[in-house]
Amino acid sequence: MDIKIDDLTGSKVIALIGEHLQSMSAQSPAESMHALNLDGLKKPEITFWSAWEQDELMGCGALKELDDQHGEIKSMRTSTLHLRKGVAKQLLLHIIDEAKRRGYQRLSLETGSMASFDPAIKLYASLGFEYCEPFADYKEDPNSVFMTKGL
């Protein structure tokens, strides 16, 4: 798998982000949905990666710099054609390594609290993320789970 920084202009990436947004809006009330659209992912404090096998998009993920010590994982998504192949784990490990390289002391995330998010929560926990209080601009929300990992 080739994981590379992506400029979010390719049709396959645009389609995957669209699928991600549609899925998140179907699972979460509007006030609890924190997924970023293409414009949001293009902000300078965000680095976006796509994962490829030849010319086939397998997944994506992003890292948002909250400050020089703290990063946030955003837009983790595996293509439906590549679920349960370890794509998300490889992307997550890549993002963790990049956060360490940048000198972050902490890496955090927000995800949904519904049962459909259980596989993601289990993946995060398996890599050392622990439940935490809301961070950055997030508020306590029964539809959200907050996790963090010291680096």
Short mmCIF file of C-alpha atoms in Angstrom, two decimals:
data_model
loop_
_atom_site.label_atom_id
_atom_site.label_comp_id
_atom_site.label_asym_id
_atom_site.label_seq_id
_atom_site.Cartn_x
_atom_site.Cartn_y
_atom_site.Cartn_z
CA MET A 1 0.00 0.00 0.00
CA ASP A 2 1.30 3.45 -0.95
CA ILE A 3 0.26 6.23 1.43
CA LYS A 4 0.85 9.71 0.04
CA ILE A 5 -0.04 13.31 0.73
CA ASP A 6 -3.01 14.19 -1.43
CA ASP A 7 -4.25 17.54 -2.75
CA LEU A 8 -7.91 16.41 -2.76
CA THR A 9 -8.46 17.11 -6.46
CA GLY A 10 -8.66 13.57 -7.86
CA SER A 11 -12.09 12.19 -8.72
CA LYS A 12 -11.60 9.01 -6.66
CA VAL A 13 -10.63 10.96 -3.55
CA ILE A 14 -13.49 13.42 -4.05
CA ALA A 15 -15.90 10.48 -4.33
CA LEU A 16 -14.52 8.83 -1.16
CA ILE A 17 -14.89 12.06 0.82
CA GLY A 18 -18.44 12.37 -0.53
CA GLU A 19 -19.19 8.81 0.60
CA HIS A 20 -17.69 9.60 4.01
CA LEU A 21 -19.82 12.72 4.46
CA GLN A 22 -22.97 10.93 3.34
CA SER A 23 -22.31 8.04 5.73
CA MET A 24 -21.57 10.36 8.66
CA SER A 25 -24.70 12.44 8.05
CA ALA A 26 -26.81 9.25 7.89
CA GLN A 27 -25.42 8.06 11.24
CA SER A 28 -25.18 11.29 13.21
CA PRO A 29 -27.52 14.18 13.92
CA ALA A 30 -26.37 17.34 12.10
CA GLU A 31 -25.31 19.06 15.32
CA SER A 32 -23.08 16.08 16.20
CA MET A 33 -21.42 15.60 12.81
CA HIS A 34 -17.83 16.86 12.75
CA ALA A 35 -16.65 15.40 9.43
CA LEU A 36 -14.90 17.92 7.20
CA ASN A 37 -15.85 18.61 3.60
CA LEU A 38 -13.27 19.13 0.85
CA ASP A 39 -12.80 22.82 1.65
CA GLY A 40 -12.35 22.02 5.33
CA LEU A 41 -9.72 19.40 4.53
CA LYS A 42 -7.77 21.87 2.39
CA LYS A 43 -7.06 24.23 5.29
CA PRO A 44 -3.36 24.82 5.96
CA GLU A 45 -3.40 23.19 9.40
CA ILE A 46 -4.54 19.87 7.87
CA THR A 47 -2.44 17.27 6.08
CA PHE A 48 -4.48 14.76 4.08
CA TRP A 49 -3.24 11.35 2.93
CA SER A 50 -4.71 8.83 0.53
CA ALA A 51 -3.78 5.13 0.44
CA TRP A 52 -3.42 3.37 -2.91
CA GLU A 53 -2.82 -0.08 -4.35
CA GLN A 54 -1.70 0.72 -7.91
CA ASP A 55 -4.47 3.02 -9.19
CA GLU A 56 -7.11 1.84 -6.71
CA LEU A 57 -7.97 4.11 -3.78
CA MET A 58 -8.11 2.11 -0.57
CA GLY A 59 -8.69 4.79 2.05
CA CYS A 60 -7.78 8.15 3.49
CA GLY A 61 -7.00 9.99 6.70
CA ALA A 62 -5.91 13.42 7.86
CA LEU A 63 -3.99 15.11 10.65
CA LYS A 64 -5.04 18.52 11.94
CA GLU A 65 -2.56 20.56 13.94
CA LEU A 66 -4.35 21.95 16.98
CA ASP A 67 -1.14 23.51 18.31
CA ASP A 68 2.56 22.66 18.20
CA GLN A 69 2.06 19.90 20.79
CA HIS A 70 -1.36 18.45 19.90
CA GLY A 71 -2.79 16.92 16.73
CA GLU A 72 -6.22 15.60 15.82
CA ILE A 73 -7.05 12.68 13.54
CA LYS A 74 -9.69 13.57 10.94
CA SER A 75 -11.46 11.91 8.00
CA MET A 76 -10.42 8.31 8.56
CA ARG A 77 -12.21 6.31 5.86
CA THR A 78 -11.68 2.97 4.17
CA SER A 79 -13.17 2.36 0.74
CA THR A 80 -16.07 -0.11 1.02
CA LEU A 81 -14.18 -2.37 -1.44
CA HIS A 82 -11.29 -2.68 1.01
CA LEU A 83 -12.89 -3.08 4.42
CA ARG A 84 -11.24 -5.50 6.86
CA LYS A 85 -7.93 -5.53 4.98
CA GLY A 86 -5.97 -3.47 7.51
CA VAL A 87 -6.19 -0.22 5.53
CA ALA A 88 -7.38 1.89 8.48
CA LYS A 89 -4.68 0.46 10.76
CA GLN A 90 -1.91 1.26 8.28
CA LEU A 91 -3.25 4.80 7.78
CA LEU A 92 -3.56 5.31 11.53
CA LEU A 93 0.01 4.08 12.13
CA HIS A 94 1.21 6.44 9.40
CA ILE A 95 -0.56 9.39 11.06
CA ILE A 96 0.79 8.45 14.51
CA ASP A 97 4.33 8.29 13.10
CA GLU A 98 3.89 11.70 11.46
CA ALA A 99 2.56 13.20 14.70
CA LYS A 100 5.62 11.87 16.54
CA ARG A 101 7.92 13.21 13.80
CA ARG A 102 6.34 16.65 14.25
CA GLY A 103 7.03 16.49 17.99
CA TYR A 104 3.41 16.40 19.11
CA GLN A 105 2.93 15.27 22.70
CA ARG A 106 -0.68 14.20 22.17
CA LEU A 107 -2.90 12.92 19.40
CA SER A 108 -6.69 13.06 19.84
CA LEU A 109 -9.86 12.24 17.91
CA GLU A 110 -13.62 12.47 17.94
CA THR A 111 -15.79 9.69 16.56
CA GLY A 112 -19.37 8.57 16.85
CA SER A 113 -20.77 6.75 19.88
CA MET A 114 -23.22 4.58 17.93
CA ALA A 115 -22.66 0.83 17.45
CA SER A 116 -21.61 1.34 13.83
CA PHE A 117 -18.49 3.14 15.13
CA ASP A 118 -17.44 0.23 17.40
CA PRO A 119 -14.86 -1.18 14.92
CA ALA A 120 -13.16 2.22 14.71
CA ILE A 121 -13.18 2.64 18.49
CA LYS A 122 -11.67 -0.84 18.91
CA LEU A 123 -8.94 -0.01 16.39
CA TYR A 124 -8.08 3.24 18.18
CA ALA A 125 -8.02 1.47 21.57
CA SER A 126 -5.79 -1.31 20.18
CA LEU A 127 -3.21 1.35 19.29
CA GLY A 128 -3.22 2.98 22.72
CA PHE A 129 -5.94 5.60 22.46
CA GLU A 130 -7.95 6.09 25.65
CA TYR A 131 -11.28 7.78 26.33
CA CYS A 132 -10.98 11.43 27.31
CA GLU A 133 -12.97 14.62 27.80
CA PRO A 134 -13.83 16.82 24.82
CA PHE A 135 -10.82 18.75 23.52
CA ALA A 136 -10.27 21.80 21.30
CA ASP A 137 -13.70 23.28 20.41
CA TYR A 138 -15.70 20.09 21.01
CA LYS A 139 -18.49 19.96 23.59
CA GLU A 140 -19.80 17.01 25.58
CA ASP A 141 -22.19 15.14 23.28
CA PRO A 142 -23.91 11.75 23.76
CA ASN A 143 -23.33 11.08 20.04
CA SER A 144 -19.56 11.57 20.30
CA VAL A 145 -16.66 9.62 21.76
CA PHE A 146 -13.39 11.42 22.46
CA MET A 147 -10.08 9.58 22.61
CA THR A 148 -6.48 10.60 23.06
CA LYS A 149 -3.01 9.08 23.03
CA GLY A 150 0.14 10.44 24.62
CA LEU A 151 3.10 10.34 22.28
#
